[in-house]
Short mmCIF file of C-alpha atoms and ligand atoms in Angstrom, two decimals:
data_model
loop_
_atom_site.label_atom_id
_atom_site.label_comp_id
_atom_site.label_asym_id
_atom_site.label_seq_id
_atom_site.Cartn_x
_atom_site.Cartn_y
_atom_site.Cartn_z
CA MET P 427 -15.45 -60.23 -65.18
CA THR P 428 -13.41 -61.24 -68.22
CA GLU P 429 -15.35 -60.31 -71.29
CA ILE P 430 -16.49 -63.39 -73.14
CA ILE P 431 -16.80 -62.75 -76.83
CA GLY P 432 -18.91 -65.28 -78.60
CA ARG P 433 -21.90 -65.69 -80.79
CA GLY P 434 -25.34 -64.56 -79.62
CA PRO P 435 -28.97 -65.39 -80.33
CA ASP P 436 -28.94 -63.51 -83.66
CA ASP P 437 -26.01 -65.58 -84.89
CA ILE P 438 -27.92 -68.74 -84.03
CA VAL P 439 -30.92 -67.67 -86.03
CA ARG P 440 -28.58 -66.84 -88.93
CA SER P 441 -26.70 -70.18 -88.64
CA TYR P 442 -29.96 -72.05 -88.55
CA ARG P 443 -31.51 -70.22 -91.50
CA GLU P 444 -28.34 -70.55 -93.58
CA ALA P 445 -28.37 -74.27 -92.97
CA PHE P 446 -32.07 -75.00 -93.19
CA GLY P 447 -33.81 -72.04 -94.83
CA ASP P 448 -37.49 -72.01 -93.86
CA ASP P 449 -37.55 -75.58 -92.60
CA ARG P 450 -39.10 -75.92 -89.20
CA LEU P 451 -36.88 -76.70 -86.21
CA ILE P 452 -38.29 -79.59 -84.20
CA VAL P 453 -36.60 -80.39 -80.89
CA VAL P 454 -37.55 -83.68 -79.26
CA SER P 455 -36.77 -84.59 -75.67
CA ASN P 456 -38.28 -86.59 -72.86
CA ARG P 457 -38.30 -83.72 -70.33
CA GLU P 458 -40.30 -80.60 -71.08
CA PRO P 459 -38.91 -77.10 -70.54
CA TYR P 460 -42.06 -75.84 -68.77
CA GLU P 461 -44.40 -77.82 -66.56
CA HIS P 462 -47.85 -76.61 -65.52
CA ARG P 463 -48.93 -77.59 -62.01
CA TRP P 464 -52.05 -76.90 -59.99
CA GLY P 465 -51.49 -74.40 -57.20
CA GLU P 466 -53.12 -74.35 -53.78
CA ASP P 467 -55.96 -72.04 -54.78
CA VAL P 468 -58.81 -73.52 -56.78
CA GLY P 469 -58.04 -73.27 -60.50
CA GLU P 470 -54.62 -71.71 -59.93
CA VAL P 471 -51.98 -72.94 -62.39
CA LEU P 472 -48.28 -72.53 -61.62
CA VAL P 473 -45.46 -72.84 -64.12
CA LYS P 474 -42.37 -74.79 -63.10
CA ARG P 475 -39.06 -75.05 -64.90
CA PRO P 476 -37.62 -78.50 -64.12
CA ALA P 477 -33.98 -78.51 -62.87
CA GLY P 478 -31.76 -80.29 -65.34
CA GLY P 479 -28.95 -79.58 -67.69
CA LEU P 480 -30.77 -80.34 -70.90
CA THR P 481 -33.76 -78.07 -70.53
CA SER P 482 -31.72 -75.20 -69.06
CA ALA P 483 -29.43 -75.40 -72.08
CA LEU P 484 -31.98 -75.64 -74.87
CA ASP P 485 -34.72 -73.27 -73.79
CA PRO P 486 -32.75 -70.08 -74.60
CA LEU P 487 -31.96 -71.53 -78.01
CA MET P 488 -35.57 -72.35 -78.81
CA GLN P 489 -36.54 -68.87 -77.68
CA SER P 490 -34.21 -67.43 -80.32
CA VAL P 491 -34.93 -69.72 -83.26
CA GLY P 492 -38.60 -70.60 -82.65
CA GLY P 493 -40.17 -73.85 -83.83
CA VAL P 494 -41.67 -76.71 -81.87
CA TRP P 495 -40.42 -78.70 -78.89
CA ILE P 496 -42.00 -82.14 -78.44
CA ALA P 497 -41.84 -83.55 -74.90
CA TRP P 498 -43.66 -85.57 -72.28
CA GLY P 499 -46.35 -83.49 -70.56
CA SER P 500 -45.40 -84.42 -67.00
CA GLY P 501 -47.13 -81.66 -65.01
CA ASP P 502 -50.47 -82.40 -63.38
CA ALA P 503 -52.05 -79.29 -64.98
CA ASP P 504 -50.32 -79.74 -68.36
CA ALA P 505 -53.37 -81.17 -70.08
CA ALA P 506 -55.53 -78.28 -68.85
CA VAL P 507 -53.56 -75.59 -70.68
CA VAL P 508 -52.92 -77.17 -74.12
CA ASN P 509 -55.13 -76.73 -77.17
CA GLN P 510 -56.81 -79.57 -79.06
CA GLU P 511 -53.54 -80.49 -80.76
CA ASP P 512 -51.79 -80.72 -77.38
CA ARG P 513 -49.85 -77.54 -78.07
CA VAL P 514 -49.13 -74.56 -75.84
CA MET P 515 -46.96 -71.52 -76.50
CA VAL P 516 -44.01 -70.87 -74.16
CA PRO P 517 -42.43 -69.20 -72.22
CA PRO P 518 -45.79 -68.37 -70.67
CA GLU P 519 -44.88 -64.72 -70.08
CA ASP P 520 -43.44 -64.17 -73.56
CA ALA P 521 -44.62 -66.77 -76.10
CA ARG P 522 -41.70 -67.60 -78.39
CA TYR P 523 -42.13 -71.21 -79.47
CA THR P 524 -44.58 -74.13 -79.42
CA LEU P 525 -44.45 -76.87 -76.83
CA ARG P 526 -46.19 -80.01 -78.11
CA ARG P 527 -46.99 -82.37 -75.28
CA LEU P 528 -47.13 -86.12 -75.44
CA TRP P 529 -48.92 -88.06 -72.70
CA LEU P 530 -47.40 -91.03 -70.89
CA ASP P 531 -49.46 -93.41 -68.76
CA GLN P 532 -48.18 -95.03 -65.56
CA HIS P 533 -46.80 -98.07 -67.41
CA ASP P 534 -44.95 -95.81 -69.82
CA VAL P 535 -43.42 -93.89 -66.93
CA ASN P 536 -42.47 -97.03 -65.02
CA ARG P 537 -41.07 -98.97 -67.96
CA TYR P 538 -39.85 -96.54 -70.61
CA TYR P 539 -38.69 -93.72 -68.32
CA LEU P 540 -37.86 -95.20 -64.90
CA GLY P 541 -37.14 -98.61 -66.42
CA TYR P 542 -35.20 -98.76 -69.66
CA SER P 543 -33.99 -95.15 -69.72
CA ASN P 544 -33.03 -94.70 -66.11
CA GLN P 545 -32.35 -98.18 -64.83
CA PHE P 546 -30.61 -99.46 -67.89
CA LEU P 547 -29.16 -96.81 -70.20
CA TRP P 548 -28.30 -94.24 -67.52
CA PRO P 549 -26.20 -96.54 -65.29
CA LEU P 550 -24.66 -98.27 -68.30
CA CYS P 551 -23.57 -94.99 -69.90
CA HIS P 552 -22.12 -93.87 -66.57
CA TYR P 553 -19.92 -96.99 -66.53
CA ARG P 554 -21.99 -98.76 -63.86
CA PRO P 555 -23.24 -102.00 -65.48
CA ALA P 556 -23.72 -103.55 -62.04
CA LEU P 557 -26.53 -101.05 -61.38
CA THR P 558 -28.50 -101.93 -64.51
CA ARG P 559 -31.79 -103.79 -64.39
CA VAL P 560 -32.79 -105.70 -67.52
CA ARG P 561 -36.48 -106.42 -68.08
CA ALA P 562 -38.18 -107.34 -71.38
CA ARG P 563 -41.17 -105.14 -70.55
CA TYR P 564 -38.92 -102.09 -70.13
CA TRP P 565 -37.55 -102.54 -73.64
CA GLU P 566 -40.98 -103.20 -75.12
CA ARG P 567 -42.30 -99.94 -73.70
CA TYR P 568 -39.16 -98.01 -74.65
CA ARG P 569 -39.71 -99.05 -78.26
CA ARG P 570 -43.36 -98.17 -78.16
CA VAL P 571 -42.88 -94.72 -76.59
CA ASN P 572 -40.02 -93.94 -78.99
CA ARG P 573 -42.39 -94.70 -81.85
CA ARG P 574 -44.98 -92.30 -80.40
CA PHE P 575 -42.41 -89.52 -80.18
CA ALA P 576 -41.46 -90.28 -83.79
CA ASP P 577 -45.14 -90.12 -84.83
CA ALA P 578 -45.43 -86.69 -83.20
CA VAL P 579 -42.41 -85.56 -85.23
CA LEU P 580 -44.05 -86.84 -88.42
CA ASP P 581 -47.19 -84.98 -87.51
CA GLU P 582 -45.39 -81.70 -86.78
CA SER P 583 -43.41 -81.91 -90.03
CA ARG P 584 -46.37 -82.73 -92.26
CA GLY P 585 -46.40 -80.73 -95.48
CA GLY P 586 -42.92 -79.28 -95.21
CA GLY P 587 -39.25 -79.73 -94.52
CA ALA P 588 -37.89 -79.90 -91.00
CA ALA P 589 -34.67 -80.21 -89.09
CA VAL P 590 -35.35 -82.68 -86.31
CA TRP P 591 -33.09 -82.49 -83.32
CA ILE P 592 -33.48 -85.35 -80.86
CA GLN P 593 -32.08 -85.16 -77.33
CA ASP P 594 -30.49 -87.77 -75.15
CA TYR P 595 -30.75 -91.40 -74.16
CA HIS P 596 -34.54 -91.66 -73.80
CA LEU P 597 -35.08 -91.48 -77.54
CA ALA P 598 -32.44 -93.66 -79.19
CA LEU P 599 -34.92 -95.29 -81.57
CA ALA P 600 -36.85 -92.21 -82.70
CA ALA P 601 -34.66 -91.24 -85.66
CA ALA P 602 -34.96 -94.66 -87.32
CA HIS P 603 -38.77 -94.51 -87.17
CA VAL P 604 -38.83 -91.01 -88.61
CA ARG P 605 -36.35 -91.87 -91.36
CA SER P 606 -38.35 -94.92 -92.43
CA LYS P 607 -41.34 -92.64 -93.20
CA ARG P 608 -39.66 -89.35 -94.15
CA PRO P 609 -36.15 -89.97 -95.52
CA ASP P 610 -36.08 -86.35 -96.70
CA LEU P 611 -35.98 -84.87 -93.19
CA SER P 612 -32.66 -83.88 -91.63
CA LEU P 613 -32.05 -85.74 -88.39
CA ALA P 614 -29.57 -85.06 -85.62
CA HIS P 615 -29.25 -86.42 -82.10
CA PHE P 616 -27.28 -85.01 -79.20
CA TRP P 617 -26.30 -87.51 -76.51
CA HIS P 618 -25.85 -85.52 -73.29
CA ILE P 619 -24.38 -88.29 -71.17
CA PRO P 620 -21.18 -90.28 -71.73
CA TRP P 621 -21.00 -93.08 -74.28
CA PRO P 622 -19.11 -95.96 -72.68
CA PRO P 623 -16.43 -98.18 -74.24
CA VAL P 624 -17.67 -101.12 -76.31
CA GLU P 625 -16.63 -103.53 -73.53
CA ILE P 626 -19.36 -101.95 -71.39
CA PHE P 627 -21.98 -101.14 -74.03
CA GLU P 628 -21.91 -104.67 -75.46
CA VAL P 629 -23.67 -106.06 -72.37
CA THR P 630 -26.85 -104.41 -73.72
CA PRO P 631 -29.20 -107.17 -74.91
CA GLN P 632 -30.56 -104.77 -77.55
CA ALA P 633 -27.18 -103.23 -78.45
CA GLY P 634 -27.57 -103.81 -82.20
CA LYS P 635 -31.06 -102.30 -82.29
CA LEU P 636 -29.97 -99.22 -80.39
CA MET P 637 -26.96 -98.73 -82.66
CA ARG P 638 -29.12 -99.03 -85.77
CA GLY P 639 -31.60 -96.58 -84.26
CA LEU P 640 -28.94 -93.97 -83.65
CA LEU P 641 -27.07 -94.51 -86.91
CA ALA P 642 -30.25 -93.45 -88.75
CA ASN P 643 -29.32 -89.86 -87.85
CA ASP P 644 -27.33 -87.64 -90.20
CA LEU P 645 -25.40 -86.28 -87.24
CA MET P 646 -24.71 -87.78 -83.82
CA GLY P 647 -23.26 -85.33 -81.30
CA PHE P 648 -21.39 -86.17 -78.10
CA GLN P 649 -19.81 -84.06 -75.36
CA LEU P 650 -16.25 -85.38 -75.75
CA PRO P 651 -14.00 -86.94 -78.41
CA SER P 652 -13.67 -90.04 -76.21
CA HIS P 653 -17.47 -90.57 -76.24
CA ARG P 654 -17.46 -90.08 -80.03
CA ASN P 655 -14.72 -92.67 -80.46
CA ASN P 656 -16.43 -95.13 -78.12
CA PHE P 657 -19.59 -94.80 -80.21
CA LEU P 658 -17.74 -95.33 -83.50
CA ARG P 659 -16.09 -98.43 -82.10
CA CYS P 660 -19.50 -99.77 -81.02
CA ALA P 661 -20.84 -99.08 -84.54
CA LEU P 662 -17.97 -101.09 -85.99
CA THR P 663 -18.04 -103.97 -83.54
CA LEU P 664 -21.73 -104.38 -82.82
CA VAL P 665 -23.36 -103.79 -86.22
CA GLY P 666 -20.44 -103.91 -88.64
CA ALA P 667 -20.75 -100.29 -89.82
CA GLU P 668 -17.99 -99.05 -92.06
CA ILE P 669 -16.00 -96.45 -90.11
CA ASP P 670 -13.96 -93.61 -91.52
CA TRP P 671 -11.75 -92.72 -88.56
CA GLU P 672 -10.50 -89.51 -90.18
CA ARG P 673 -13.89 -88.08 -91.09
CA HIS P 674 -15.60 -89.67 -88.07
CA THR P 675 -18.40 -91.24 -90.02
CA ALA P 676 -20.18 -94.58 -89.73
CA THR P 677 -21.89 -95.99 -92.82
CA LEU P 678 -24.52 -98.70 -92.56
CA ASP P 679 -26.98 -99.82 -95.26
CA ASP P 680 -25.91 -96.95 -97.55
CA HIS P 681 -26.62 -94.28 -94.95
CA THR P 682 -23.77 -92.24 -93.48
CA CYS P 683 -23.95 -90.85 -89.96
CA HIS P 684 -21.44 -88.14 -89.03
CA VAL P 685 -20.29 -88.46 -85.44
CA ARG P 686 -18.85 -85.37 -83.76
CA ASP P 687 -18.06 -83.90 -80.37
CA PHE P 688 -19.69 -80.61 -79.33
CA PRO P 689 -19.05 -79.76 -75.66
CA ILE P 690 -22.22 -78.12 -74.35
CA SER P 691 -22.17 -74.85 -72.43
CA ILE P 692 -24.51 -72.37 -70.74
CA ASP P 693 -26.23 -69.07 -71.42
CA ILE P 694 -23.48 -66.93 -69.90
CA ASP P 695 -25.32 -63.60 -69.97
CA SER P 696 -28.34 -64.89 -68.10
CA PHE P 697 -26.17 -66.17 -65.23
CA VAL P 698 -24.09 -62.99 -65.04
CA GLU P 699 -27.28 -60.96 -65.06
CA ALA P 700 -28.81 -63.04 -62.24
CA ALA P 701 -25.61 -62.79 -60.18
CA THR P 702 -25.31 -59.01 -60.52
CA ARG P 703 -28.86 -57.65 -60.72
CA PRO P 704 -29.86 -54.86 -58.31
CA GLY P 705 -29.97 -56.17 -54.75
CA SER P 706 -27.51 -58.99 -55.47
CA ASP P 707 -24.70 -57.52 -53.32
CA GLU P 708 -27.04 -57.51 -50.32
CA ALA P 709 -28.29 -61.01 -51.15
CA VAL P 710 -24.72 -62.34 -51.30
CA ALA P 711 -23.90 -60.65 -47.97
CA ARG P 712 -27.04 -62.09 -46.34
CA LEU P 713 -26.25 -65.56 -47.56
CA ARG P 714 -22.68 -65.38 -46.26
CA ASP P 715 -23.94 -64.01 -42.95
CA ARG P 716 -26.34 -66.88 -42.62
CA TYR P 717 -24.03 -69.79 -43.41
CA CYS P 718 -20.45 -68.67 -43.34
CA PRO P 719 -18.60 -68.51 -40.01
CA LYS P 720 -17.32 -65.04 -39.10
CA ASP P 721 -14.08 -64.43 -41.07
CA GLY P 722 -14.45 -67.99 -42.32
CA GLN P 723 -15.21 -69.52 -45.69
CA LEU P 724 -18.19 -70.96 -47.53
CA GLY P 725 -18.18 -74.03 -49.74
CA ILE P 726 -21.07 -75.11 -51.95
CA GLY P 727 -22.23 -78.01 -54.08
CA VAL P 728 -25.23 -78.16 -56.43
CA ASP P 729 -26.25 -81.54 -57.80
CA ARG P 730 -29.24 -83.60 -58.67
CA MET P 731 -29.32 -86.44 -56.13
CA ASP P 732 -27.79 -88.95 -58.49
CA TYR P 733 -25.18 -91.65 -57.89
CA SER P 734 -23.15 -90.36 -60.83
CA LYS P 735 -22.51 -87.06 -59.00
CA GLY P 736 -20.24 -88.49 -56.26
CA LEU P 737 -22.14 -87.06 -53.28
CA PRO P 738 -20.99 -89.68 -50.73
CA GLU P 739 -17.42 -89.20 -51.97
CA LYS P 740 -17.76 -85.43 -51.48
CA LEU P 741 -19.07 -85.92 -47.94
CA LYS P 742 -16.24 -88.32 -47.09
CA THR P 743 -13.84 -85.66 -48.32
CA LEU P 744 -15.41 -83.11 -45.98
CA ASP P 745 -15.11 -85.61 -43.17
CA PHE P 746 -11.38 -86.01 -43.91
CA LEU P 747 -10.95 -82.24 -44.13
CA PHE P 748 -12.35 -81.61 -40.66
CA GLU P 749 -10.51 -84.60 -39.21
CA ARG P 750 -7.07 -83.96 -40.73
CA TYR P 751 -7.18 -80.18 -40.66
CA PRO P 752 -9.17 -79.32 -37.52
CA GLU P 753 -8.28 -75.66 -37.92
CA TYR P 754 -11.15 -75.58 -40.45
CA ARG P 755 -13.74 -76.48 -37.84
CA GLU P 756 -15.90 -73.44 -37.21
CA ARG P 757 -14.00 -71.77 -40.08
CA PHE P 758 -15.51 -73.48 -43.09
CA THR P 759 -19.16 -74.36 -43.74
CA PHE P 760 -20.48 -76.37 -46.64
CA VAL P 761 -23.92 -75.91 -48.25
CA GLN P 762 -25.02 -78.75 -50.50
CA VAL P 763 -28.09 -78.32 -52.70
CA GLY P 764 -29.28 -81.83 -53.54
CA VAL P 765 -32.32 -81.68 -55.78
CA PRO P 766 -34.39 -84.88 -55.43
CA SER P 767 -34.35 -86.86 -58.65
CA ARG P 768 -35.91 -90.12 -59.94
CA THR P 769 -37.17 -90.81 -56.44
CA ASP P 770 -39.15 -93.89 -57.54
CA ILE P 771 -35.97 -95.81 -58.28
CA GLU P 772 -34.47 -97.86 -55.45
CA ALA P 773 -30.86 -96.88 -56.15
CA TYR P 774 -31.82 -93.21 -55.81
CA ASP P 775 -33.73 -93.82 -52.62
CA GLU P 776 -30.71 -95.63 -51.18
CA LEU P 777 -28.46 -92.78 -52.26
CA THR P 778 -30.68 -90.21 -50.52
CA GLN P 779 -30.61 -92.23 -47.32
CA LYS P 780 -26.84 -92.62 -47.54
CA VAL P 781 -26.36 -88.88 -48.11
CA ASP P 782 -28.65 -88.05 -45.17
CA ARG P 783 -26.70 -90.43 -42.95
CA LEU P 784 -23.29 -89.13 -44.00
CA VAL P 785 -24.34 -85.51 -43.48
CA TRP P 786 -25.65 -86.42 -40.05
CA GLU P 787 -22.40 -88.25 -39.19
CA VAL P 788 -20.10 -85.43 -40.27
CA ASN P 789 -22.21 -82.88 -38.42
CA ASP P 790 -22.30 -85.09 -35.35
CA ARG P 791 -18.55 -85.77 -35.41
CA HIS P 792 -17.27 -82.27 -36.10
CA GLY P 793 -20.09 -79.84 -35.28
CA THR P 794 -20.02 -77.63 -32.20
CA PRO P 795 -22.90 -76.04 -30.28
CA GLY P 796 -22.86 -72.90 -32.40
CA TRP P 797 -21.78 -74.35 -35.74
CA GLN P 798 -23.03 -76.96 -38.20
CA PRO P 799 -20.40 -78.08 -40.76
CA ILE P 800 -22.80 -79.17 -43.55
CA HIS P 801 -26.22 -77.85 -44.56
CA LEU P 802 -28.11 -80.09 -46.95
CA ILE P 803 -30.87 -78.36 -48.91
CA LYS P 804 -33.01 -81.02 -50.51
CA GLN P 805 -35.04 -78.85 -52.84
CA SER P 806 -34.69 -76.97 -56.06
CA LEU P 807 -33.83 -73.26 -55.71
CA PRO P 808 -35.10 -70.57 -58.07
CA ALA P 809 -32.49 -69.80 -60.74
CA GLU P 810 -31.74 -66.32 -59.28
CA ARG P 811 -31.00 -67.85 -55.86
CA LEU P 812 -28.67 -70.31 -57.45
CA ALA P 813 -26.63 -67.52 -59.08
CA ILE P 814 -26.37 -65.75 -55.70
CA LEU P 815 -25.24 -68.97 -54.02
CA TYR P 816 -22.54 -69.45 -56.69
CA ARG P 817 -21.36 -65.88 -56.27
CA ALA P 818 -21.28 -66.07 -52.47
CA ALA P 819 -19.04 -69.14 -52.32
CA ASP P 820 -15.30 -69.41 -51.70
CA VAL P 821 -15.22 -72.89 -53.24
CA CYS P 822 -17.58 -75.07 -55.24
CA ILE P 823 -17.09 -78.83 -55.32
CA VAL P 824 -18.13 -80.98 -58.30
CA ALA P 825 -17.28 -84.58 -57.45
CA SER P 826 -18.88 -86.53 -60.32
CA LEU P 827 -17.78 -90.14 -60.69
CA ARG P 828 -18.69 -89.79 -64.37
CA ASP P 829 -20.49 -86.88 -66.03
CA GLY P 830 -21.13 -86.01 -69.67
CA MET P 831 -20.26 -82.34 -69.09
CA ASN P 832 -21.56 -80.82 -65.81
CA LEU P 833 -23.13 -77.43 -66.31
CA VAL P 834 -22.94 -76.51 -62.62
CA ALA P 835 -19.15 -76.18 -62.99
CA LYS P 836 -19.57 -73.70 -65.85
CA GLU P 837 -22.37 -71.79 -64.13
CA PHE P 838 -20.23 -71.40 -61.02
CA VAL P 839 -17.30 -70.04 -63.03
CA VAL P 840 -19.34 -67.37 -64.82
CA CYS P 841 -21.00 -66.20 -61.61
CA GLN P 842 -17.62 -65.28 -60.07
CA THR P 843 -18.11 -61.59 -60.63
CA ASP P 844 -16.14 -60.90 -57.42
CA GLU P 845 -13.34 -63.24 -58.61
CA ARG P 846 -13.48 -65.16 -55.35
CA GLY P 847 -14.69 -68.70 -55.93
CA VAL P 848 -12.36 -71.60 -56.69
CA LEU P 849 -13.71 -74.65 -58.48
CA LEU P 850 -12.76 -78.15 -57.36
CA LEU P 851 -13.69 -80.31 -60.29
CA SER P 852 -13.67 -84.06 -60.78
CA ARG P 853 -11.38 -85.26 -63.54
CA PHE P 854 -14.25 -87.49 -64.62
CA ALA P 855 -16.65 -84.67 -65.53
CA GLY P 856 -16.55 -83.63 -69.19
CA ALA P 857 -16.13 -80.00 -68.07
CA ALA P 858 -12.63 -80.82 -66.77
CA ARG P 859 -11.30 -80.73 -70.35
CA GLU P 860 -12.16 -77.04 -70.74
CA LEU P 861 -11.86 -75.77 -67.16
CA GLY P 862 -8.13 -76.39 -66.82
CA HIS P 863 -7.83 -73.71 -64.14
CA SER P 864 -10.01 -75.53 -61.70
CA LEU P 865 -8.33 -77.70 -59.08
CA GLN P 866 -8.89 -81.15 -60.48
CA VAL P 867 -9.68 -83.97 -58.11
CA ASN P 868 -10.18 -87.71 -58.11
CA PRO P 869 -13.37 -88.41 -56.12
CA TYR P 870 -12.26 -92.02 -55.59
CA ASP P 871 -9.37 -90.71 -53.44
CA PRO P 872 -11.09 -88.69 -50.67
CA GLU P 873 -7.91 -88.15 -48.61
CA ASP P 874 -6.08 -86.48 -51.46
CA PHE P 875 -9.30 -84.68 -52.40
CA ALA P 876 -9.41 -83.26 -48.83
CA ARG P 877 -5.81 -82.08 -49.16
CA ILE P 878 -6.65 -80.26 -52.41
CA LEU P 879 -9.69 -78.72 -50.72
CA ARG P 880 -7.46 -77.45 -47.93
CA ASP P 881 -5.06 -76.00 -50.54
CA ALA P 882 -8.01 -74.28 -52.24
CA LEU P 883 -9.17 -72.72 -48.98
CA ALA P 884 -5.65 -71.40 -48.38
CA LEU P 885 -5.29 -69.64 -51.75
CA SER P 886 -4.65 -65.90 -51.73
CA PRO P 887 -7.25 -63.53 -53.18
CA GLU P 888 -4.85 -62.72 -56.04
CA ARG P 889 -4.40 -66.37 -56.99
CA ARG P 890 -8.16 -66.94 -56.81
CA ALA P 891 -8.78 -64.04 -59.14
CA GLU P 892 -6.19 -65.42 -61.59
CA LEU P 893 -7.85 -68.83 -61.62
CA VAL P 894 -11.31 -67.34 -62.06
CA ARG P 895 -10.21 -65.17 -64.96
CA ALA P 896 -8.32 -68.01 -66.65
CA ASN P 897 -11.33 -70.33 -66.39
CA GLN P 898 -13.71 -67.64 -67.63
CA ALA P 899 -11.45 -67.07 -70.63
CA GLU P 900 -11.83 -70.76 -71.58
CA LEU P 901 -15.61 -70.74 -71.52
CA ARG P 902 -17.70 -70.67 -74.64
CA ASN P 903 -21.32 -69.70 -74.73
CA ILE P 904 -24.28 -72.00 -75.34
CA TYR P 905 -24.79 -70.11 -78.58
CA ASP P 906 -21.37 -71.18 -79.84
CA TRP P 907 -22.33 -74.77 -79.14
CA MET P 908 -25.57 -74.42 -81.02
CA ALA P 909 -23.99 -72.58 -83.95
CA ASP P 910 -21.27 -75.26 -84.24
CA ILE P 911 -23.92 -77.94 -84.41
CA PHE P 912 -26.05 -76.09 -86.96
CA ASP P 913 -23.03 -75.23 -89.11
CA THR P 914 -21.84 -78.85 -89.19
CA TRP P 915 -25.34 -80.22 -89.65
CA GLY P 916 -26.03 -77.72 -92.44
CA ARG P 917 -22.83 -78.70 -94.28
CA ILE P 918 -23.80 -82.36 -93.99
CA ARG P 919 -27.24 -81.61 -95.33
CA ASN P 920 -25.89 -79.59 -98.24
CA GLY P 921 -23.32 -82.25 -99.00
CA SER P 922 -20.51 -79.79 -98.43
CA GLU P 923 -19.02 -81.24 -95.25
CA LEU P 924 -15.32 -81.13 -96.09
CA ASP P 925 -13.24 -84.18 -95.60
CA PRO P 926 -10.13 -83.58 -93.48
CA VAL P 927 -7.76 -83.65 -96.48
CA GLU P 928 -9.56 -80.69 -98.06
CA GLU P 929 -9.79 -78.93 -94.72
CA LEU P 930 -6.02 -79.09 -94.35
CA SER P 931 -5.20 -77.77 -97.81
C1 GDG U 1164 -27.12 -83.88 -68.09
C2 GDG U 1164 -25.76 -84.58 -68.04
C3 GDG U 1164 -24.69 -82.51 -68.94
C4 GDG U 1164 -29.54 -77.94 -60.27
N1 GDG U 1164 -30.08 -77.65 -59.10
C5 GDG U 1164 -30.89 -76.60 -59.30
C6 GDG U 1164 -30.83 -76.25 -60.64
N2 GDG U 1164 -29.99 -77.09 -61.22
C7 GDG U 1164 -29.60 -77.02 -62.63
C8 GDG U 1164 -28.19 -76.51 -62.74
C9 GDG U 1164 -27.75 -77.08 -64.07
C10 GDG U 1164 -28.56 -78.35 -64.16
O1 GDG U 1164 -29.60 -78.30 -63.20
C11 GDG U 1164 -27.73 -79.59 -63.85
O2 GDG U 1164 -26.92 -79.81 -64.97
P1 GDG U 1164 -25.69 -80.81 -64.96
O3 GDG U 1164 -24.96 -80.61 -66.23
O4 GDG U 1164 -24.86 -80.50 -63.76
O5 GDG U 1164 -26.27 -82.26 -64.78
P2 GDG U 1164 -27.48 -83.22 -65.38
O6 GDG U 1164 -28.80 -82.76 -64.91
O7 GDG U 1164 -27.09 -84.59 -64.99
O8 GDG U 1164 -27.41 -83.03 -66.97
C12 GDG U 1164 -24.64 -83.56 -67.82
C13 GDG U 1164 -26.09 -81.95 -69.09
O9 GDG U 1164 -27.07 -82.98 -69.24
C14 GDG U 1164 -26.19 -81.02 -70.30
O10 GDG U 1164 -25.79 -81.67 -71.46
O11 GDG U 1164 -23.82 -81.46 -68.58
O12 GDG U 1164 -23.38 -84.21 -67.85
O13 GDG U 1164 -25.72 -85.56 -66.99
O14 GDG U 1164 -28.11 -76.24 -65.12
O15 GDG U 1164 -28.19 -75.12 -62.68
N3 GDG U 1164 -31.51 -75.22 -61.17
C15 GDG U 1164 -32.30 -74.51 -60.32
N4 GDG U 1164 -32.42 -74.81 -59.00
C16 GDG U 1164 -31.73 -75.83 -58.45
O16 GDG U 1164 -31.86 -76.09 -57.23
N5 GDG U 1164 -33.00 -73.48 -60.80
#
């Protein structure tokens, strides 16, 4: 595989220490990186790593830098393993940092998490205002839970300095609470999902409060320049912040927030290692034997079951492929991993039913006695299995209707150690900006999407290898992402963030 030269864990520790000295790193997110669950045997505790882009991205970083990660203790055995201060060291097999758990009751989960976060902010930020549900009690609880997260930050930073790094849309109000009590702390927030244009965001009844909450940070990070610009325009229009469009800052009530884009990435080495460890060649061969028709090809998809991921559009595309190009029947099989997600929300339940129905229809229409066109795996696979699946595939399809980045696309590219797999990538996923050697598709146009899929299946091994290598050469490591953020954040903190005029000279 193309050698990817980038920064590593040691560079992150150095970047962090240069920026923040001995200050403690405090990461705050809704989802925890490790969940403890009761096993089947009495007293047995199992450790689960929830599937999701955010936790997969940040855990390796916390393991390098150390510090404390504050998150909702969502596992049923979580409370049994923490100490009196609700802390537990993780990873369990090699304690590297502290996980501080915060407890949510059923109302919190229903209103703050499933309500305001996932039935208001999530659809809105994915450009789907028609899917939002506005309820006063959701907002009330969102505020209250955000304040509790902020209180935990204040507690963990007592008696010293800290760099507080807040994650994602669940915690938009946390920074303002922290700043009101500890203006000396350095605050940054990374928003993993898109930020929509002001014409969409302004439907938010609490738009001004959310903007003020986020502008309390010293640094706001987004995946793409377009999200950054949308946010700055919202700051101008909705709360009258003063915007410097060259330096990308928003100033409100004498506080300046720097707004930047930092496209997130993955821990490249860990995926390459999982795809190539001893026994992997046999595992790849077994997987192809199981699913792939003899001398045929294997396609894969890996998504949380979420309406932003374009699963029905992907399945319609497969339907068109088998209808328009029947030579692919019994020659191409598709395996879709669809990890159940937010199953208590109606829109997700409807999506799951729709996906089940579409899979059934395509299989019914095009399947033959010895061959099933689509296999839907509705469960989370262990990370090593995922790397083998990526490596075994001839194509991977990412069909997001809107996606902040999409880590699956990047993971697939790095696992191509045999230089075989071609990536079909939605133009509407943030990853499309970097992965220019994927075949880019418009999921709203399934006929053309099917034509591009056919073209992908027809590519020669040489052309596939060229595309793989070119995409791999574009990829940066998660550590570069982290170091970029710490370097920028550190310069802001030290007052040395250059303005663009100085940078140019
Ligand atoms: C949000 C933004 C942004 C999936 N299935 C399994 C599994 N996964 C892991 C993948 C990947 C992660 O989940 C999914 O990440 P994505 O980036 O694709 O999507 P979101 O969860 O929506 O993440 C997204 C991301 O945050 C980071 O900023 O890219 O735009 O929406 O890492 O590997 N992992 C395992 N088994 C599975 O079955 N082990």
